[in-house]
Amino acid sequence: MNYPFEIKEDVALEGFAKKPVLMKGMTLEKMCYVKVKGIDIAYANFGRNEGKTDGNTVKDLRTEVRENRYEGQYHEPPVITPEGKLVAGKHRFKAFIAENEEYIWAAIVKFPNTKVLRQYAIRENLTRNPKNVADISDVVSNVISAIAAGDCNKNKTAIHAYLKEIGWKEQIAKTVDTICSAVIEDYKQTDNVTRDELLRAVDDEYGIDVNAATQWVVATLRGGGSVESTDRYSRLWKNVYPLLVSGLDVNIAVGLTNTLAKDISEVRKDINNTFLSNHVQMCHDVANADNEGKLGKINWLFKTQVEGEIGNFIDEIGE
């Protein structure tokens, strides 16, 4: 078979060399030496977030190549398409290019469609030796590209299925949330942190029992301007201000609930930057108005609720 790049065959080596682990629909056409400069390594690397390359991995591989210690036949090989597009093995190709090596041992594989190609790229990067392992950002980038290409539907069920197909088992809920937040405009986080979870997290991370620690508080806050959000912020302030006026610094462990995943970063930033200053300003405004005799009065209107009460609101408050 003719390819748009030069190859050097080694039948004996091909016979025992480690082969790529194929997914359904993939066809291994040939394992051989391919001319490095004939391969398009600029092809979208679906196994890495925005095609990122780890410099330390390339550096280590360059040392192996330079010292003649790299034996590609014992590793799962870099994979290229019959058209000369690199699918997996970018770090190794970069190392060979940097060391001015002319040929590299690789596998030429035919893919049935872009979905299988994309999934193989990330699956291959989830294994070790001689490459570094893909992380959650790589997986998220891979799935988002699959959704954009129409190879994965834009819903949680389809995303869960896709993650299972590529063998991703870490931080599933966080991965799904991150992907959905990027592709679904009004997506809300599913991981609503509870007070008990916050208590356990503080204990696990810092060895602190919040219920027995004076300067520790936990709070579940809701982003946005709803009444519930205002109420939660007010309750938090009620717990915090007595400590602050006593000269104590306060550690507040916060979990966000019912907040759009895409808004979480901004909500965190806003809480960090404005919570204390806003409440301090309110306290100053009330105190200044009171000192100047300008503080208004509150007229309480209590709704009738008890048998025998007449009208919408009670006339007077009993002693």
Tab-separated table of C-alpha atoms in Angstrom:
chain	number	residue	atom	x	y	z
A	1	MET	CA	0.000	0.000	0.000
A	2	ASN	CA	1.253	3.475	-0.878
A	3	TYR	CA	1.297	6.264	1.710
A	4	PRO	CA	1.993	9.990	1.335
A	5	PHE	CA	5.022	9.535	3.630
A	6	GLU	CA	8.085	7.341	3.500
A	7	ILE	CA	8.246	4.091	5.454
A	8	LYS	CA	10.850	1.416	6.195
A	9	GLU	CA	9.484	-2.036	6.861
A	10	ASP	CA	10.893	-4.540	9.338
A	11	VAL	CA	8.824	-7.713	9.106
A	12	ALA	CA	10.596	-9.424	11.997
A	13	LEU	CA	10.135	-6.437	14.308
A	14	GLU	CA	6.535	-6.000	13.248
A	15	GLY	CA	5.880	-9.598	14.190
A	16	PHE	CA	6.635	-9.214	17.896
A	17	ALA	CA	6.387	-5.457	18.535
A	18	LYS	CA	3.691	-4.252	20.913
A	19	LYS	CA	0.563	-3.282	19.040
A	20	PRO	CA	-1.918	-0.509	19.768
A	21	VAL	CA	-5.042	-1.524	21.688
A	22	LEU	CA	-7.684	-1.059	19.015
A	23	MET	CA	-11.225	0.110	19.578
A	24	LYS	CA	-14.193	-1.217	17.630
A	25	GLY	CA	-13.982	-0.224	13.994
A	26	MET	CA	-10.229	0.492	13.964
A	27	THR	CA	-7.987	-1.392	11.549
A	28	LEU	CA	-4.253	-1.814	12.029
A	29	GLU	CA	-2.795	-1.559	8.529
A	30	LYS	CA	0.898	-1.721	9.286
A	31	MET	CA	3.585	-1.249	11.903
A	32	CYS	CA	6.839	0.107	10.539
A	33	TYR	CA	9.343	2.923	10.679
A	34	VAL	CA	7.889	6.154	9.283
A	35	LYS	CA	9.775	9.230	8.212
A	36	VAL	CA	9.305	11.790	10.973
A	37	LYS	CA	9.155	14.840	8.723
A	38	GLY	CA	6.425	13.254	6.613
A	39	ILE	CA	3.890	13.222	9.448
A	40	ASP	CA	1.517	16.086	10.194
A	41	ILE	CA	1.948	16.563	13.954
A	42	ALA	CA	0.043	19.851	13.831
A	43	TYR	CA	-3.152	17.827	13.417
A	44	ALA	CA	-5.649	18.475	16.208
A	45	ASN	CA	-4.474	16.378	19.152
A	46	PHE	CA	-7.753	15.200	20.646
A	47	GLY	CA	-5.944	13.582	23.555
A	48	ARG	CA	-4.719	16.870	25.020
A	49	ASN	CA	-6.383	20.056	26.150
A	50	GLU	CA	-5.912	22.479	23.252
A	51	GLY	CA	-3.049	20.343	21.992
A	52	LYS	CA	-0.862	21.070	25.011
A	53	THR	CA	2.559	19.464	25.257
A	54	ASP	CA	4.414	18.640	28.456
A	55	GLY	CA	7.980	19.929	28.158
A	56	ASN	CA	9.417	17.636	30.832
A	57	THR	CA	8.023	14.545	29.094
A	58	VAL	CA	9.590	15.600	25.797
A	59	LYS	CA	12.872	16.338	27.565
A	60	ASP	CA	12.983	12.868	29.154
A	61	LEU	CA	12.156	11.212	25.845
A	62	ARG	CA	14.869	13.205	24.075
A	63	THR	CA	17.396	11.850	26.572
A	64	GLU	CA	16.253	8.280	25.909
A	65	VAL	CA	16.515	8.811	22.139
A	66	ARG	CA	19.923	10.487	22.373
A	67	GLU	CA	21.303	7.691	24.539
A	68	ASN	CA	19.780	4.985	22.308
A	69	ARG	CA	17.593	3.750	25.171
A	70	TYR	CA	14.240	4.310	23.482
A	71	GLU	CA	12.890	1.006	22.194
A	72	GLY	CA	9.582	1.779	20.582
A	73	GLN	CA	8.717	-1.835	19.853
A	74	TYR	CA	8.187	-2.481	23.576
A	75	HIS	CA	5.709	0.362	24.036
A	76	GLU	CA	2.253	0.980	22.637
A	77	PRO	CA	3.302	2.812	19.464
A	78	PRO	CA	2.484	6.295	18.226
A	79	VAL	CA	-0.489	6.114	15.873
A	80	ILE	CA	-0.934	7.874	12.536
A	81	THR	CA	-3.661	7.683	9.920
A	82	PRO	CA	-2.980	6.431	6.379
A	83	GLU	CA	-3.134	10.093	5.356
A	84	GLY	CA	-0.202	10.934	7.631
A	85	LYS	CA	-2.137	12.651	10.440
A	86	LEU	CA	-0.832	12.110	13.969
A	87	VAL	CA	-3.474	10.729	16.342
A	88	ALA	CA	-1.384	9.709	19.348
A	89	GLY	CA	2.273	10.054	20.279
A	90	LYS	CA	2.906	13.783	19.909
A	91	HIS	CA	5.491	13.876	22.705
A	92	ARG	CA	7.514	11.124	21.074
A	93	PHE	CA	7.372	12.731	17.639
A	94	LYS	CA	8.504	16.049	19.099
A	95	ALA	CA	11.397	14.312	20.855
A	96	PHE	CA	12.500	12.582	17.628
A	97	ILE	CA	12.251	15.825	15.667
A	98	ALA	CA	14.302	17.678	18.295
A	99	GLU	CA	16.985	14.969	18.157
A	100	ASN	CA	17.060	15.066	14.332
A	101	GLU	CA	16.042	11.420	14.070
A	102	GLU	CA	14.885	10.498	10.583
A	103	TYR	CA	12.514	7.605	11.366
A	104	ILE	CA	10.316	6.532	14.259
A	105	TRP	CA	8.583	3.207	14.916
A	106	ALA	CA	4.810	3.745	14.630
A	107	ALA	CA	1.490	2.142	13.752
A	108	ILE	CA	-0.581	3.107	10.741
A	109	VAL	CA	-4.230	2.778	11.703
A	110	LYS	CA	-7.438	3.367	9.800
A	111	PHE	CA	-10.359	4.850	11.755
A	112	PRO	CA	-14.040	4.387	10.814
A	113	ASN	CA	-15.023	7.901	11.873
A	114	THR	CA	-13.917	10.946	13.853
A	115	LYS	CA	-15.632	9.760	17.037
A	116	VAL	CA	-13.501	6.622	17.266
A	117	LEU	CA	-10.387	8.615	16.343
A	118	ARG	CA	-11.116	11.182	19.035
A	119	GLN	CA	-11.899	8.534	21.658
A	120	TYR	CA	-8.770	6.546	20.864
A	121	ALA	CA	-6.637	9.687	21.223
A	122	ILE	CA	-7.795	10.305	24.771
A	123	ARG	CA	-7.869	6.624	25.791
A	124	GLU	CA	-4.265	6.243	24.671
A	125	ASN	CA	-3.293	9.254	26.765
A	126	LEU	CA	-4.879	7.781	29.874
A	127	THR	CA	-2.180	5.095	30.018
A	128	ARG	CA	1.395	5.414	31.236
A	129	ASN	CA	4.868	4.728	29.894
A	130	PRO	CA	6.369	6.384	28.048
A	131	LYS	CA	3.809	9.208	27.990
A	132	ASN	CA	2.336	11.247	30.829
A	133	VAL	CA	-1.279	10.666	31.843
A	134	ALA	CA	-4.082	12.879	30.566
A	135	ASP	CA	-5.875	14.895	33.247
A	136	ILE	CA	-9.428	16.141	33.674
A	137	SER	CA	-8.792	19.197	31.478
A	138	ASP	CA	-7.705	16.896	28.642
A	139	VAL	CA	-10.823	14.760	29.034
A	140	VAL	CA	-13.112	17.809	29.181
A	141	SER	CA	-11.514	19.248	26.043
A	142	ASN	CA	-11.902	15.908	24.253
A	143	VAL	CA	-15.600	15.566	25.078
A	144	ILE	CA	-16.369	19.195	24.201
A	145	SER	CA	-14.748	18.675	20.803
A	146	ALA	CA	-16.838	15.507	20.353
A	147	ILE	CA	-20.025	17.445	21.132
A	148	ALA	CA	-19.023	20.213	18.713
A	149	ALA	CA	-18.442	17.599	15.989
A	150	GLY	CA	-21.782	15.898	16.632
A	151	ASP	CA	-20.133	12.737	17.984
A	152	CYS	CA	-21.685	13.106	21.448
A	153	ASN	CA	-25.074	14.533	22.350
A	154	LYS	CA	-25.321	17.573	24.587
A	155	ASN	CA	-26.877	15.923	27.647
A	156	LYS	CA	-25.661	14.253	30.827
A	157	THR	CA	-26.668	10.732	29.807
A	158	ALA	CA	-24.700	10.909	26.558
A	159	ILE	CA	-21.700	12.487	28.290
A	160	HIS	CA	-21.685	9.786	30.973
A	161	ALA	CA	-21.758	7.131	28.237
A	162	TYR	CA	-18.901	8.812	26.365
A	163	LEU	CA	-16.749	8.970	29.511
A	164	LYS	CA	-17.379	5.280	30.125
A	165	GLU	CA	-16.371	4.476	26.546
A	166	ILE	CA	-13.019	6.240	26.899
A	167	GLY	CA	-12.360	4.668	30.304
A	168	TRP	CA	-12.429	7.846	32.394
A	169	LYS	CA	-13.269	6.954	36.021
A	170	GLU	CA	-12.002	9.934	38.009
A	171	GLN	CA	-14.141	12.804	39.343
A	172	ILE	CA	-17.078	11.835	37.139
A	173	ALA	CA	-19.569	14.324	38.611
A	174	LYS	CA	-17.071	17.182	38.381
A	175	THR	CA	-16.148	16.212	34.815
A	176	VAL	CA	-19.788	16.118	33.700
A	177	ASP	CA	-20.510	19.417	35.460
A	178	THR	CA	-17.541	21.105	33.788
A	179	ILE	CA	-18.508	19.847	30.336
A	180	CYS	CA	-22.189	20.734	30.732
A	181	SER	CA	-21.277	24.183	32.008
A	182	ALA	CA	-19.232	24.786	28.864
A	183	VAL	CA	-21.823	23.570	26.349
A	184	ILE	CA	-25.203	24.230	28.019
A	185	GLU	CA	-25.888	27.908	28.639
A	186	ASP	CA	-28.250	27.571	31.605
A	187	TYR	CA	-26.731	24.463	33.166
A	188	LYS	CA	-26.892	24.309	36.962
A	189	GLN	CA	-24.355	22.472	39.039
A	190	THR	CA	-25.551	19.122	40.382
A	191	ASP	CA	-23.074	18.943	43.230
A	192	ASN	CA	-24.920	20.999	45.843
A	193	VAL	CA	-22.642	20.862	48.861
A	194	THR	CA	-24.392	20.233	52.179
A	195	ARG	CA	-23.423	21.591	55.588
A	196	ASP	CA	-22.438	18.102	56.748
A	197	GLU	CA	-20.145	17.697	53.726
A	198	LEU	CA	-18.478	20.994	54.548
A	199	LEU	CA	-17.962	19.913	58.151
A	200	ARG	CA	-16.344	16.666	57.011
A	201	ALA	CA	-14.192	18.453	54.446
A	202	VAL	CA	-12.806	20.883	57.031
A	203	ASP	CA	-12.127	18.017	59.420
A	204	ASP	CA	-10.407	15.946	56.703
A	205	GLU	CA	-8.319	18.829	55.358
A	206	TYR	CA	-7.420	20.741	58.512
A	207	GLY	CA	-8.299	18.420	61.409
A	208	ILE	CA	-10.753	21.006	62.741
A	209	ASP	CA	-14.082	20.235	64.401
A	210	VAL	CA	-16.011	23.333	63.323
A	211	ASN	CA	-18.655	22.856	66.009
A	212	ALA	CA	-15.947	23.177	68.679
A	213	ALA	CA	-13.789	25.812	66.955
A	214	THR	CA	-14.438	29.464	67.767
A	215	GLN	CA	-13.053	30.962	64.577
A	216	TRP	CA	-14.560	28.517	62.082
A	217	VAL	CA	-17.926	28.762	60.312
A	218	VAL	CA	-19.475	26.735	57.482
A	219	ALA	CA	-22.096	28.119	55.113
A	220	THR	CA	-24.025	27.063	52.031
A	221	LEU	CA	-24.629	30.133	49.898
A	222	ARG	CA	-26.663	30.590	46.768
A	223	GLY	CA	-25.478	32.792	43.933
A	224	GLY	CA	-27.777	35.387	42.417
A	225	GLY	CA	-30.199	37.914	43.865
A	226	SER	CA	-33.027	35.729	45.126
A	227	VAL	CA	-34.671	36.170	48.531
A	228	GLU	CA	-33.135	32.857	49.607
A	229	SER	CA	-29.678	34.130	48.694
A	230	THR	CA	-30.162	37.309	50.735
A	231	ASP	CA	-31.442	35.295	53.687
A	232	ARG	CA	-28.430	32.977	53.657
A	233	TYR	CA	-25.991	35.880	53.509
A	234	SER	CA	-27.778	37.548	56.422
A	235	ARG	CA	-27.637	34.401	58.542
A	236	LEU	CA	-23.950	34.056	57.800
A	237	TRP	CA	-23.319	37.667	58.844
A	238	LYS	CA	-25.196	37.058	62.093
A	239	ASN	CA	-22.789	34.207	62.900
A	240	VAL	CA	-19.669	36.044	61.829
A	241	TYR	CA	-19.916	39.627	63.095
A	242	PRO	CA	-19.671	38.845	66.851
A	243	LEU	CA	-16.308	37.187	66.186
A	244	LEU	CA	-15.043	40.028	64.011
A	245	VAL	CA	-15.874	42.724	66.567
A	246	SER	CA	-13.986	40.671	69.155
A	247	GLY	CA	-10.862	41.031	67.029
A	248	LEU	CA	-10.877	37.456	65.744
A	249	ASP	CA	-10.123	36.369	62.190
A	250	VAL	CA	-12.763	33.991	60.847
A	251	ASN	CA	-12.392	31.002	58.512
A	252	ILE	CA	-15.547	30.433	56.468
A	253	ALA	CA	-15.917	27.159	54.539
A	254	VAL	CA	-18.435	27.780	51.767
A	255	GLY	CA	-20.396	25.520	49.443
A	256	LEU	CA	-22.497	26.974	46.612
A	257	THR	CA	-25.951	25.630	45.794
A	258	ASN	CA	-28.363	26.101	42.881
A	259	THR	CA	-25.833	28.149	40.986
A	260	LEU	CA	-25.124	27.975	37.271
A	261	ALA	CA	-21.859	26.107	36.875
A	262	LYS	CA	-20.592	28.778	34.485
A	263	ASP	CA	-21.212	31.420	37.182
A	264	ILE	CA	-19.481	29.650	40.072
A	265	SER	CA	-16.085	31.276	39.526
A	266	GLU	CA	-17.561	34.795	39.495
A	267	VAL	CA	-19.799	34.114	42.509
A	268	ARG	CA	-16.796	32.923	44.516
A	269	LYS	CA	-14.832	36.004	43.524
A	270	ASP	CA	-17.706	38.328	44.424
A	271	ILE	CA	-18.169	36.737	47.866
A	272	ASN	CA	-14.439	36.969	48.565
A	273	ASN	CA	-14.185	40.608	47.482
A	274	THR	CA	-17.428	42.154	48.747
A	275	PHE	CA	-19.007	40.227	51.639
A	276	LEU	CA	-17.175	41.928	54.510
A	277	SER	CA	-16.940	45.409	52.972
A	278	ASN	CA	-20.644	45.484	52.079
A	279	HIS	CA	-21.749	44.545	55.579
A	280	VAL	CA	-19.283	46.931	57.226
A	281	GLN	CA	-20.620	49.748	55.077
A	282	MET	CA	-24.185	48.912	56.073
A	283	CYS	CA	-23.185	48.995	59.748
A	284	HIS	CA	-21.511	52.375	59.299
A	285	ASP	CA	-24.539	53.790	57.485
A	286	VAL	CA	-26.921	52.674	60.247
A	287	ALA	CA	-24.631	53.929	63.032
A	288	ASN	CA	-24.056	57.306	61.334
A	289	ALA	CA	-27.762	57.841	60.728
A	290	ASP	CA	-28.532	56.963	64.344
A	291	ASN	CA	-25.844	59.323	65.677
A	292	GLU	CA	-27.201	62.119	63.509
A	293	GLY	CA	-30.807	61.505	64.571
A	294	LYS	CA	-31.724	60.574	61.005
A	295	LEU	CA	-32.388	56.852	61.494
A	296	GLY	CA	-35.898	55.926	60.501
A	297	LYS	CA	-38.253	53.748	62.488
A	298	ILE	CA	-39.548	50.290	61.640
A	299	ASN	CA	-43.294	49.822	61.694
A	300	TRP	CA	-44.017	46.121	62.208
A	301	LEU	CA	-47.197	44.786	60.625
A	302	PHE	CA	-47.917	41.337	61.993
A	303	LYS	CA	-50.361	39.257	59.952
A	304	THR	CA	-53.340	37.812	61.755
A	305	GLN	CA	-52.743	34.097	62.266
A	306	VAL	CA	-54.334	33.079	65.552
A	307	GLU	CA	-57.995	32.163	66.001
A	308	GLY	CA	-59.983	35.173	67.146
A	309	GLU	CA	-57.771	37.754	65.411
A	310	ILE	CA	-59.723	39.972	63.013
A	311	GLY	CA	-58.617	41.622	59.744
A	312	ASN	CA	-55.361	41.224	57.874
A	313	PHE	CA	-53.037	42.481	60.608
A	314	ILE	CA	-53.302	42.669	64.387
A	315	ASP	CA	-54.038	46.068	65.904
A	316	GLU	CA	-51.447	46.016	68.661
A	317	ILE	CA	-48.768	43.826	70.193
A	318	GLY	CA	-49.595	42.452	73.591
A	319	GLU	CA	-47.370	42.938	76.591
